[in-house]
Amino acid sequence: MTGLLPWLEWAGVAVFALTGALVAARKQMDPFGFVLLGTVTGIGGGTLRDVLLGIRPVPWILDPAVVIICAAVSLAAFVSAHHFEREGRTRVILWADALGLALFTVTGTAKALEAGAPAISAVLLGVVTATFGGIIRDMLAGDVPLALRRDVYVTASLAGAVAFALANRFVSPDLDDVIGFAVVFAIRGLAIRHGWSLPTYGKREG
Amino acid sequence: MTGLLPWLEWAGVAVFALTGALVAARKQMDPFGFVLLGTVTGIGGGTLRDVLLGIRPVPWILDPAVVIICAAVSLAAFVSAHHFEREGRTRVILWADALGLALFTVTGTAKALEAGAPAISAVLLGVVTATFGGIIRDMLAGDVPLALRRDVYVTASLAGAVAFALANRFVSPDLDDVIGFAVVFAIRGLAIRHGWSLPTYGKREG
Amino acid sequence: MTGLLPWLEWAGVAVFALTGALVAARKQMDPFGFVLLGTVTGIGGGTLRDVLLGIRPVPWILDPAVVIICAAVSLAAFVSAHHFEREGRTRVILWADALGLALFTVTGTAKALEAGAPAISAVLLGVVTATFGGIIRDMLAGDVPLALRRDVYVTASLAGAVAFALANRFVSPDLDDVIGFAVVFAIRGLAIRHGWSLPTYGKREG
């Protein structure tokens, strides 16, 4: 998957930046609020992964291309977000977030394996990469993180990261990215469409 | 204390993971919400300490035992938390958190000294290790962090870290862990039992 | 600017610590809450910058002077904050924050350039240094971050960081700090005084 990796990473950065900018629209921020929230969402998960792996400096310092992508996407959202009505925007946030979740699960797990992490830690770092950008976004915006709500979310990322690691080891490094991506996006997409959730603790309480 | 250190660390990770999982129960999360919140709470403080110290990669990437402990504790809490009624659960969270606070104050200060930090910074890193897992837990769950509420909390950790550093230097490295642990747990335990708080700013206001 | 850099850094740490302590006063915390919130606010932005740059350990571990400054300022605020009435305190928070924003924009950009970051990343790290201490402060206190509210804030920091980097390259390294500081403080100060804001997304909606 080596050749594809940077493209998948950039696509993940762009769609997560879009979700950050659309949350900024919902909170009626100014253009720099859009850029800040979009950028933090776009690069937050990968930055945390690289800090945990001990890659220094964090790669976007040496090559700020991803930051420029985030700023451009955020400003584009600022000038165009009003074309979506409110429900449309919520739907775009959900689906772009699902796409970013699938892309970052794959790239996060791949980069951790590349850096020499054992499989179980690589899976964890894939989930961290995929979920923490959105967690930081939601915390900055004062919302309960999507990742902690009831719907199947962390589950989808975890299943995809495991599928990626297994495919990388036992199937073929040429297919691992497709398999990992498909698992996350299918599970998360079905969960959005059908309102799936896992049984929660509270259900058994009353 | 070298021989005991990993065991105290694992015990601290386990009890903090338990508090994270019980907060997840209160927020009625699904099993993966339990695991995410339990794991972040269990390893958050130590991870921040190691990032600040510049240990790379963060140790649980090379040896994910603590992550497995967190996941196991969180899932065990998911299948058993309904045996406690609501008040019982709140009490378990408070006391497990106090135990974790005492354990992590000791291990955090010890690890920072071991890594060569001067005493005052080691004390600070002990407090950071002990308090930030819970701070991240409470922020993710949308609560005001326990560490910032009025009751004697940071105070207990700070007193214990100072006691540990003094005992390590002037008494004996064989007793420092017992002394540090006892100071934190005694102060924090008495504060919980008797509702102690320090005078707050507001008291003088009205 | 090399000679001045540590002094500007210490001044920035002190005024940001003051804003953290005054937010602690508003939330009626105890003395250790003041110290925790003051310290995190004072050193949070610079710590994040140094972690991203990969400087290890984080400098205040080797030389905890800035931490002692934060603790001293926070305790001084605890014993004296009641001399300000509520509105006075809010005004002091706003202006001290503006001063810290200007100081940290300059020192953050300067340190990143010194560490070898390309100009665009140095500008970004200047903004990160200047804004994240306050963002962490506001999130810990349960407020919407000042940096994400409508008034010209990130804008001021960004303009000053760009001015600093341009002055450093094309004017003179002796004047870059004065120019950068003046740009941030003038823009942010005028925004506070005249209630400036950029057009927000919401304005175009209804």
Coordinates of C-alpha atoms in Angstrom, one line a residue:
Chain A
M1 CA 0.0 0.0 0.0
T2 CA 3.0 2.3 0.3
G3 CA 2.3 4.2 -2.9
L4 CA -1.3 5.1 -2.0
L5 CA -0.6 6.0 1.7
P6 CA 0.1 9.7 1.3
W7 CA -3.0 10.1 -0.9
L8 CA -5.2 8.4 1.6
E9 CA -3.7 10.5 4.3
W10 CA -4.4 13.7 2.4
A11 CA -8.0 12.6 1.7
G12 CA -8.5 11.8 5.3
V13 CA -7.1 15.2 6.4
A14 CA -9.4 17.0 3.9
V15 CA -12.6 15.3 4.9
F16 CA -11.9 15.6 8.7
A17 CA -11.0 19.3 8.1
L18 CA -14.4 19.6 6.4
T19 CA -16.2 18.2 9.4
G20 CA -14.4 20.6 11.7
A21 CA -15.3 23.6 9.5
L22 CA -19.0 22.5 9.3
V23 CA -19.1 22.2 13.1
A24 CA -17.6 25.8 13.1
A25 CA -20.5 26.8 10.8
R26 CA -23.0 25.3 13.2
K27 CA -21.4 27.3 16.0
Q28 CA -21.4 30.4 13.8
M29 CA -17.6 31.1 14.1
D30 CA -15.6 33.6 12.1
P31 CA -13.2 32.5 9.2
F32 CA -10.3 32.0 11.6
G33 CA -12.5 29.9 13.9
F34 CA -13.2 27.7 10.8
V35 CA -9.5 27.4 10.0
L36 CA -8.5 26.6 13.6
L37 CA -11.3 24.0 14.1
G38 CA -10.8 22.6 10.7
T39 CA -7.0 22.3 11.0
V40 CA -7.1 20.8 14.5
T41 CA -9.7 18.2 13.4
G42 CA -7.7 17.4 10.2
I43 CA -4.3 16.9 11.7
G44 CA -5.1 16.3 15.4
G45 CA -5.4 12.5 15.3
G46 CA -2.3 12.0 13.2
T47 CA -0.3 14.5 15.3
L48 CA -1.2 12.6 18.5
R49 CA -0.2 9.3 16.8
D50 CA 3.2 10.7 15.8
V51 CA 3.8 12.2 19.2
L52 CA 3.1 8.8 20.9
L53 CA 5.3 7.1 18.4
G54 CA 8.1 9.6 19.1
I55 CA 8.4 10.9 15.6
R56 CA 10.0 14.3 15.9
P57 CA 9.4 16.9 14.9
V58 CA 5.8 16.1 14.0
P59 CA 5.9 15.7 10.2
W60 CA 3.7 18.7 9.2
I61 CA 6.3 21.0 10.7
L62 CA 8.8 20.0 8.0
D63 CA 6.2 19.7 5.3
P64 CA 3.1 21.8 6.0
A65 CA 1.2 20.6 3.0
V66 CA -1.5 19.1 5.2
V67 CA -2.0 22.3 7.1
I68 CA -2.5 24.2 3.8
I69 CA -5.1 21.6 2.8
C70 CA -6.9 22.1 6.1
A71 CA -6.9 25.9 5.7
A72 CA -8.1 25.7 2.1
V73 CA -10.9 23.3 2.9
S74 CA -12.0 25.3 5.9
L75 CA -12.1 28.6 3.9
A76 CA -14.0 26.9 1.1
A77 CA -16.5 25.6 3.7
F78 CA -16.8 29.2 5.1
V79 CA -17.8 30.6 1.7
S80 CA -20.0 27.7 0.7
A81 CA -21.5 26.1 3.8
H82 CA -24.7 28.2 3.5
H83 CA -25.7 26.3 0.4
F84 CA -26.6 23.4 2.6
E85 CA -29.6 23.8 4.9
R86 CA -29.2 22.7 8.5
E87 CA -30.2 19.1 8.1
G88 CA -28.1 18.7 5.0
R89 CA -25.1 20.0 6.8
T90 CA -25.5 17.5 9.7
R91 CA -25.7 14.7 7.2
V92 CA -22.6 15.9 5.4
I93 CA -20.7 16.0 8.8
L94 CA -21.8 12.5 9.6
W95 CA -20.8 11.0 6.3
A96 CA -17.6 12.9 5.8
D97 CA -16.7 11.9 9.4
A98 CA -17.3 8.2 8.5
L99 CA -15.1 8.6 5.4
G100 CA -12.3 10.2 7.5
L101 CA -12.7 7.5 10.1
A102 CA -12.2 4.8 7.5
L103 CA -9.2 6.5 5.8
F104 CA -7.4 7.4 9.1
T105 CA -8.0 3.9 10.5
V106 CA -6.1 2.5 7.5
T107 CA -3.3 5.2 7.4
G108 CA -2.9 5.3 11.2
T109 CA -2.5 1.5 11.5
A110 CA -0.2 1.4 8.5
K111 CA 2.1 4.2 9.8
A112 CA 2.3 2.6 13.2
L113 CA 3.3 -0.7 11.7
E114 CA 5.8 1.1 9.4
A115 CA 7.3 2.7 12.5
G116 CA 7.9 -0.7 14.0
A117 CA 5.0 -0.9 16.5
P118 CA 3.8 -4.4 17.4
A119 CA 0.4 -5.4 15.7
I120 CA -1.7 -4.8 18.8
S121 CA -0.3 -1.3 19.4
A122 CA -0.6 -0.5 15.7
V123 CA -4.3 -1.4 15.8
L124 CA -4.7 0.9 18.9
L125 CA -2.8 3.7 17.2
G126 CA -5.0 3.3 14.1
V127 CA -8.1 3.8 16.3
V128 CA -6.4 6.8 18.1
T129 CA -5.5 8.4 14.7
A130 CA -9.1 7.9 13.5
T131 CA -11.0 9.0 16.5
F132 CA -9.0 11.7 18.3
G133 CA -9.3 14.4 15.7
G134 CA -13.0 14.2 16.0
I135 CA -12.9 14.0 19.8
I136 CA -10.8 17.2 20.0
R137 CA -13.2 18.9 17.5
D138 CA -16.2 18.0 19.6
M139 CA -14.6 19.0 22.9
L140 CA -13.5 22.3 21.5
A141 CA -17.0 22.9 20.2
G142 CA -18.5 21.9 23.6
D143 CA -20.3 18.8 22.2
V144 CA -20.2 15.3 23.6
P145 CA -17.7 13.5 21.4
L146 CA -19.3 11.5 18.6
A147 CA -16.9 8.7 19.5
L148 CA -18.4 8.3 22.9
R149 CA -22.1 8.4 21.8
R150 CA -24.0 5.2 21.6
D151 CA -23.8 4.5 17.9
V152 CA -21.3 2.0 16.5
Y153 CA -18.2 4.3 16.0
V154 CA -15.1 3.2 17.8
T155 CA -16.3 -0.3 17.1
A156 CA -16.1 0.3 13.3
S157 CA -12.6 1.7 13.6
L158 CA -11.4 -1.1 15.8
A159 CA -12.8 -3.8 13.5
G160 CA -11.2 -2.1 10.4
A161 CA -7.8 -1.7 12.1
V162 CA -7.9 -5.4 13.1
A163 CA -8.9 -6.4 9.5
F164 CA -6.1 -4.2 8.1
A165 CA -3.5 -5.8 10.4
L166 CA -4.6 -9.3 9.6
A167 CA -4.8 -8.6 5.9
N168 CA -1.3 -7.1 6.0
R169 CA 0.1 -10.2 7.7
F170 CA -1.9 -13.0 6.2
V171 CA -3.5 -11.9 2.9
S172 CA -1.4 -9.3 1.1
P173 CA 0.0 -5.9 1.7
D174 CA -1.6 -4.9 -1.6
L175 CA -5.1 -5.4 -0.4
D176 CA -4.8 -4.5 3.3
D177 CA -5.8 -0.8 2.7
V178 CA -8.9 -1.7 0.6
I179 CA -10.0 -4.4 3.2
G180 CA -9.5 -2.1 6.2
F181 CA -11.2 0.8 4.6
A182 CA -14.2 -1.3 3.4
V183 CA -14.7 -2.8 6.9
V184 CA -14.7 0.6 8.7
F185 CA -16.9 2.3 6.1
A186 CA -19.4 -0.5 5.8
I187 CA -19.9 -0.9 9.5
R188 CA -20.0 2.8 10.2
G189 CA -22.2 3.5 7.2
L190 CA -24.7 0.8 8.0
A191 CA -24.8 2.1 11.6
I192 CA -25.6 5.6 10.4
R193 CA -28.2 4.4 7.9
H194 CA -30.0 2.0 10.2
G195 CA -29.4 3.8 13.5
W196 CA -27.4 0.8 14.9
S197 CA -26.1 0.9 18.3
L198 CA -24.5 -1.6 20.7
P199 CA -26.4 -2.5 23.8
T200 CA -25.5 0.2 26.3
Y201 CA -25.0 -0.1 30.0
G202 CA -28.1 1.8 30.9
K203 CA -30.4 -0.5 28.9
R204 CA -30.1 -3.1 31.5
E205 CA -30.6 -0.8 34.4
G206 CA -34.2 0.3 34.9
Chain B
M1 CA 11.4 0.6 45.3
T2 CA 12.6 -0.6 41.9
G3 CA 11.1 -4.1 42.3
L4 CA 7.7 -2.9 43.3
L5 CA 7.4 -0.1 40.7
P6 CA 5.8 -2.1 37.8
W7 CA 3.2 -3.7 40.2
L8 CA 2.2 -0.4 41.6
E9 CA 1.9 1.0 38.1
W10 CA -0.3 -1.8 37.0
A11 CA -2.5 -1.5 40.1
G12 CA -2.8 2.3 39.4
V13 CA -3.7 1.7 35.8
A14 CA -6.3 -0.9 36.8
V15 CA -8.1 1.3 39.4
F16 CA -8.1 4.4 37.2
A17 CA -9.4 2.3 34.3
L18 CA -12.2 1.2 36.7
T19 CA -13.1 4.8 37.4
G20 CA -13.2 5.6 33.7
A21 CA -15.5 2.6 33.0
L22 CA -17.8 3.5 35.9
V23 CA -18.1 7.0 34.6
A24 CA -19.0 5.4 31.2
A25 CA -21.7 3.5 33.0
R26 CA -23.1 6.7 34.5
K27 CA -23.2 8.1 31.0
Q28 CA -24.8 4.9 29.6
M29 CA -22.1 4.2 27.0
D30 CA -21.8 1.1 24.9
P31 CA -18.9 -1.5 25.6
F32 CA -16.5 0.3 23.3
G33 CA -17.2 3.6 25.1
F34 CA -16.3 1.8 28.3
V35 CA -13.1 0.5 26.9
L36 CA -12.1 3.9 25.4
L37 CA -12.9 5.9 28.5
G38 CA -11.4 3.2 30.8
T39 CA -8.2 3.1 28.7
V40 CA -7.7 6.8 28.3
T41 CA -8.2 7.2 32.1
G42 CA -5.9 4.3 32.9
I43 CA -3.0 5.3 30.7
G44 CA -3.6 9.0 30.1
G45 CA -1.6 10.4 33.0
G46 CA 1.4 8.2 32.5
T47 CA 1.4 8.8 28.8
L48 CA 1.5 12.6 29.3
R49 CA 4.3 12.2 31.8
D50 CA 6.3 10.1 29.3
V51 CA 5.7 12.5 26.4
L52 CA 6.9 15.4 28.6
L53 CA 9.9 13.5 29.7
G54 CA 10.6 12.7 26.0
I55 CA 10.6 8.9 26.4
R56 CA 9.9 7.6 22.9
P57 CA 8.0 5.8 21.8
V58 CA 5.5 5.9 24.7
P59 CA 6.2 2.6 26.6
W60 CA 2.8 1.0 26.1
I61 CA 3.5 0.9 22.3
L62 CA 6.3 -1.5 22.8
D63 CA 4.6 -3.4 25.6
P64 CA 0.8 -3.1 25.5
A65 CA 0.2 -5.0 28.7
V66 CA -1.3 -1.9 30.4
V67 CA -3.7 -1.4 27.5
I68 CA -4.9 -5.0 27.8
I69 CA -5.4 -4.5 31.6
C70 CA -7.5 -1.4 30.8
A71 CA -9.6 -3.2 28.3
A72 CA -10.2 -6.2 30.6
V73 CA -11.1 -4.0 33.6
S74 CA -13.5 -1.9 31.4
L75 CA -15.3 -4.9 30.0
A76 CA -15.5 -6.5 33.4
A77 CA -17.1 -3.3 34.6
F78 CA -19.5 -3.3 31.7
V79 CA -20.9 -6.8 32.6
S80 CA -20.9 -6.2 36.4
A81 CA -21.5 -2.5 37.1
H82 CA -25.3 -3.0 37.4
H83 CA -24.7 -4.8 40.7
F84 CA -24.0 -1.5 42.3
E85 CA -26.8 0.9 42.7
R86 CA -26.2 4.5 41.8
E87 CA -24.8 5.8 45.1
G88 CA -22.7 2.7 45.5
R89 CA -21.1 3.3 42.2
T90 CA -20.3 6.9 43.0
R91 CA -18.6 5.8 46.2
V92 CA -16.6 3.2 44.3
I93 CA -15.5 5.8 41.8
L94 CA -14.4 8.2 44.5
W95 CA -12.4 5.6 46.5
A96 CA -10.8 3.8 43.4
D97 CA -9.8 7.3 42.2
A98 CA -8.2 8.0 45.6
L99 CA -6.3 4.7 45.4
G100 CA -5.2 5.5 41.8
L101 CA -4.2 9.0 42.9
A102 CA -1.9 7.6 45.6
L103 CA -0.4 4.9 43.4
F104 CA 0.3 7.2 40.4
T105 CA 1.7 9.9 42.6
V106 CA 4.3 7.4 43.8
T107 CA 5.1 5.8 40.4
G108 CA 5.0 9.1 38.5
T109 CA 7.4 10.8 40.9
A110 CA 9.7 7.7 40.9
K111 CA 9.8 7.4 37.1
A112 CA 10.6 11.1 36.7
L113 CA 13.5 10.8 39.2
E114 CA 14.7 7.7 37.4
A115 CA 14.6 9.6 34.1
G116 CA 16.9 12.2 35.6
A117 CA 14.5 15.0 36.4
P118 CA 15.4 17.4 39.2
A119 CA 13.4 16.8 42.4
I120 CA 11.0 19.8 41.9
S121 CA 10.1 18.7 38.4
A122 CA 9.8 15.1 39.5
V123 CA 7.2 16.2 42.1
L124 CA 5.4 18.1 39.4
L125 CA 5.4 15.1 37.1
G126 CA 4.1 12.9 39.9
V127 CA 1.1 15.2 40.3
V128 CA 0.6 15.4 36.5
T129 CA 0.7 11.6 36.3
A130 CA -1.8 11.2 39.1
T131 CA -4.2 13.9 38.1
F132 CA -4.4 14.1 34.3
G133 CA -5.9 10.7 33.6
G134 CA -8.9 11.7 35.7
I135 CA -8.9 15.2 34.2
I136 CA -9.1 13.8 30.7
R137 CA -11.8 11.3 31.9
D138 CA -13.9 14.0 33.3
M139 CA -13.5 16.4 30.3
L140 CA -14.4 13.6 27.9
A141 CA -17.5 12.8 29.9
G142 CA -18.4 16.5 30.1
D143 CA -18.0 16.8 33.9
V144 CA -16.0 19.4 35.8
P145 CA -12.7 17.7 36.6
L146 CA -12.6 16.2 40.1
A147 CA -9.1 17.7 40.4
L148 CA -10.5 21.2 40.1
R149 CA -13.4 20.8 42.5
R150 CA -13.1 22.2 46.0
D151 CA -12.2 19.1 47.9
V152 CA -8.6 18.4 48.8
Y153 CA -7.3 16.5 45.8
V154 CA -4.3 18.1 44.0
T155 CA -3.2 19.0 47.5
A156 CA -3.1 15.3 48.6
S157 CA -1.1 14.3 45.5
L158 CA 1.3 17.2 45.9
A159 CA 1.9 16.5 49.6
G160 CA 2.6 12.8 48.8
A161 CA 4.9 13.6 45.9
V162 CA 6.9 15.9 48.2
A163 CA 7.0 13.2 50.9
F164 CA 8.2 10.6 48.4
A165 CA 11.0 12.8 47.1
L166 CA 12.1 13.7 50.6
A167 CA 12.0 10.1 51.8
N168 CA 13.8 9.0 48.7
R169 CA 16.6 11.5 49.4
F170 CA 16.8 11.6 53.2
V171 CA 15.2 8.5 54.6
S172 CA 15.6 5.4 52.4
P173 CA 14.7 4.4 48.9
D174 CA 13.1 1.3 50.4
L175 CA 10.5 3.3 52.2
D176 CA 9.8 6.2 49.9
D177 CA 6.9 4.4 48.1
V178 CA 5.2 3.4 51.3
I179 CA 5.5 6.9 52.8
G180 CA 4.4 8.7 49.6
F181 CA 1.4 6.3 49.1
A182 CA 0.4 6.7 52.8
V183 CA 0.5 10.5 52.7
V184 CA -1.7 10.8 49.6
F185 CA -4.2 8.1 50.6
A186 CA -4.5 9.4 54.1
I187 CA -5.1 13.0 53.1
R188 CA -7.4 12.2 50.3
G189 CA -9.3 9.5 52.2
L190 CA -9.9 11.8 55.2
A191 CA -11.0 14.6 52.8
I192 CA -13.6 12.2 51.2
R193 CA -14.7 10.9 54.6
H194 CA -15.0 14.3 56.4
G195 CA -15.9 16.4 53.3
W196 CA -12.7 18.5 53.8
S197 CA -12.0 21.3 51.6
L198 CA -9.5 24.2 51.5
P199 CA -10.9 27.7 51.9
T200 CA -11.9 28.7 48.4
Y201 CA -11.7 32.1 46.8
G202 CA -15.4 32.6 46.8
K203 CA -15.9 32.1 50.5
R204 CA -14.3 35.5 51.1
E205 CA -16.3 37.2 48.5
G206 CA -20.0 37.7 49.4
Chain C
M1 CA 16.1 39.4 19.6
T2 CA 18.0 36.5 21.3
G3 CA 18.8 38.5 24.4
L4 CA 15.3 39.5 25.1
L5 CA 13.7 36.2 24.3
P6 CA 13.7 34.6 27.8
W7 CA 12.4 37.8 29.4
L8 CA 9.5 38.0 27.0
E9 CA 8.8 34.3 27.6
W10 CA 8.7 34.8 31.4
A11 CA 6.5 37.8 31.0
G12 CA 4.1 35.8 28.8
V13 CA 4.1 32.9 31.2
A14 CA 3.3 35.3 34.1
V15 CA 0.4 37.1 32.5
F16 CA -1.2 33.9 31.2
A17 CA -0.8 32.3 34.6
L18 CA -2.7 35.4 36.0
T19 CA -5.5 34.8 33.6
G20 CA -5.7 31.2 34.6
A21 CA -5.8 32.1 38.3
L22 CA -8.5 34.7 37.7
V23 CA -10.6 32.2 35.9
A24 CA -10.1 30.0 39.0
A25 CA -11.3 32.8 41.1
R26 CA -14.5 33.1 39.0
K27 CA -15.0 29.4 39.4
Q28 CA -14.4 29.7 43.2
M29 CA -11.6 27.2 43.4
D30 CA -9.2 26.5 46.3
P31 CA -5.5 27.6 46.3
F32 CA -4.4 24.4 44.5
G33 CA -7.0 24.8 41.9
F34 CA -5.6 28.3 41.3
V35 CA -2.1 26.9 41.0
L36 CA -3.1 24.1 38.7
L37 CA -5.2 26.3 36.4
G38 CA -2.6 29.1 36.5
T39 CA 0.3 26.8 35.7
V40 CA -1.4 24.9 32.9
T41 CA -2.4 28.2 31.3
G42 CA 1.0 29.7 31.7
I43 CA 3.1 26.8 30.3
G44 CA 0.5 24.9 28.3
G45 CA 1.0 26.6 24.9
G46 CA 4.8 26.5 25.1
T47 CA 4.8 22.9 26.2
L48 CA 2.6 21.9 23.3
R49 CA 5.0 23.8 20.9
D50 CA 8.0 22.0 22.3
V51 CA 6.4 18.6 22.2
L52 CA 5.5 19.2 18.5
L53 CA 9.0 20.4 17.8
G54 CA 10.3 17.2 19.5
I55 CA 12.4 19.1 22.1
R56 CA 12.9 16.6 24.9
P57 CA 12.5 16.6 27.6
V58 CA 10.2 19.6 27.7
P59 CA 12.5 22.5 28.9
W60 CA 10.7 23.3 32.2
I61 CA 11.6 19.8 33.4
L62 CA 15.3 20.7 33.4
D63 CA 14.7 24.3 34.6
P64 CA 11.4 24.7 36.5
A65 CA 11.7 28.5 36.9
V66 CA 8.6 29.1 34.8
V67 CA 6.6 26.7 36.9
I68 CA 7.7 28.6 40.1
I69 CA 6.6 31.8 38.4
C70 CA 3.2 30.3 37.6
A71 CA 2.7 29.1 41.2
A72 CA 3.8 32.4 42.7
V73 CA 1.5 34.4 40.4
S74 CA -1.4 32.1 41.1
L75 CA -1.0 32.3 44.9
A76 CA -0.7 36.1 44.7
A77 CA -3.9 36.1 42.7
F78 CA -5.6 33.9 45.3
V79 CA -4.8 36.3 48.2
S80 CA -5.5 39.5 46.2
A81 CA -8.2 38.8 43.6
H82 CA -11.0 39.9 45.8
H83 CA -9.8 43.5 45.5
F84 CA -11.2 43.5 42.0
E85 CA -15.0 43.5 41.7
R86 CA -16.4 41.1 39.1
E87 CA -16.3 43.3 36.1
G88 CA -12.9 44.6 36.9
R89 CA -11.7 41.0 37.0
T90 CA -13.2 40.2 33.6
R91 CA -11.5 43.2 32.2
V92 CA -8.1 42.2 33.7
I93 CA -8.5 38.7 32.3
L94 CA -9.2 40.1 28.8
W95 CA -6.2 42.5 28.8
A96 CA -3.7 40.2 30.4
D97 CA -4.8 37.6 27.9
A98 CA -4.2 40.1 25.1
L99 CA -0.7 40.8 26.4
G100 CA 0.1 37.1 26.8
L101 CA -1.2 36.5 23.3
A102 CA 1.2 39.2 21.9
L103 CA 4.2 38.0 23.9
F104 CA 3.7 34.3 23.1
T105 CA 3.1 34.9 19.4
V106 CA 6.5 36.5 19.3
T107 CA 8.4 34.0 21.4
G108 CA 6.6 31.0 19.9
T109 CA 7.4 32.0 16.4
A110 CA 11.0 32.9 17.3
K111 CA 11.6 29.5 19.1
A112 CA 10.2 27.5 16.2
L113 CA 12.4 29.4 13.7
E114 CA 15.4 28.8 16.0
A115 CA 14.6 25.1 16.1
G116 CA 14.8 25.1 12.3
A117 CA 11.1 25.0 11.4
P118 CA 10.3 26.5 7.9
A119 CA 8.7 29.9 8.1
I120 CA 5.1 28.8 7.5
S121 CA 5.3 26.2 10.3
A122 CA 7.0 28.7 12.6
V123 CA 4.1 31.0 12.1
L124 CA 1.7 28.2 12.9
L125 CA 3.6 27.2 16.0
G126 CA 3.6 30.8 17.1
V127 CA -0.2 30.8 16.9
V128 CA -0.3 27.4 18.7
T129 CA 1.9 28.7 21.5
A130 CA -0.1 31.9 21.9
T131 CA -3.6 30.3 21.8
F132 CA -3.5 26.8 23.3
G133 CA -2.7 27.8 26.9
G134 CA -5.9 29.8 26.9
I135 CA -7.8 27.1 25.1
I136 CA -6.8 24.5 27.7
R137 CA -7.7 27.0 30.5
D138 CA -11.1 27.6 29.1
M139 CA -11.8 23.9 28.4
L140 CA -10.7 22.9 31.9
A141 CA -13.0 25.6 33.3
G142 CA -15.9 24.5 31.2
D143 CA -16.1 27.7 29.1
V144 CA -16.2 28.1 25.3
P145 CA -12.5 28.9 24.4
L146 CA -11.9 32.6 23.9
A147 CA -10.0 31.7 20.8
L148 CA -13.1 30.3 19.2
R149 CA -15.4 33.1 20.0
R150 CA -16.3 35.7 17.4
D151 CA -14.0 38.5 18.3
V152 CA -10.7 39.0 16.4
Y153 CA -8.3 36.7 18.4
V154 CA -6.6 34.0 16.3
T155 CA -6.5 36.6 13.6
A156 CA -4.5 39.0 15.7
S157 CA -2.0 36.2 16.6
L158 CA -1.7 35.1 13.0
A159 CA -1.1 38.6 11.7
G160 CA 1.6 39.2 14.3
A161 CA 3.3 35.9 13.6
V162 CA 3.4 36.7 9.9
A163 CA 4.7 40.2 10.6
F164 CA 7.4 38.7 12.9
A165 CA 8.5 36.2 10.3
L166 CA 8.6 38.8 7.6
A167 CA 10.5 41.3 9.8
N168 CA 12.9 38.6 10.8
R169 CA 13.7 37.8 7.2
F170 CA 13.4 41.2 5.4
V171 CA 13.8 43.9 8.0
S172 CA 16.0 43.1 10.9
P173 CA 16.2 40.5 13.6
D174 CA 16.6 43.3 16.0
L175 CA 13.2 44.7 15.3
D176 CA 11.2 41.5 14.6
D177 CA 10.0 41.1 18.2
V178 CA 8.8 44.7 18.6
I179 CA 7.0 44.6 15.3
G180 CA 5.4 41.2 15.9
F181 CA 4.3 42.3 19.4
A182 CA 2.9 45.6 18.3
V183 CA 0.8 44.0 15.5
V184 CA -0.8 41.4 17.8
F185 CA -1.4 43.8 20.7
A186 CA -2.8 46.6 18.5
I187 CA -5.2 44.4 16.6
R188 CA -6.4 42.5 19.6
G189 CA -6.5 45.6 21.8
L190 CA -8.6 47.5 19.2
A191 CA -10.9 44.5 18.9
I192 CA -11.5 44.4 22.7
R193 CA -12.0 48.2 22.8
H194 CA -14.3 48.5 19.8
G195 CA -16.0 45.1 20.0
W196 CA -14.6 44.2 16.6
S197 CA -15.5 40.9 15.1
L198 CA -15.0 39.3 11.7
P199 CA -18.2 38.4 9.7
T200 CA -19.3 35.1 11.0
Y201 CA -20.9 32.3 9.1
G202 CA -24.2 32.7 10.8
K203 CA -24.6 36.4 9.8
R204 CA -25.3 35.3 6.2
E205 CA -27.7 32.6 7.2
G206 CA -31.1 33.9 8.3

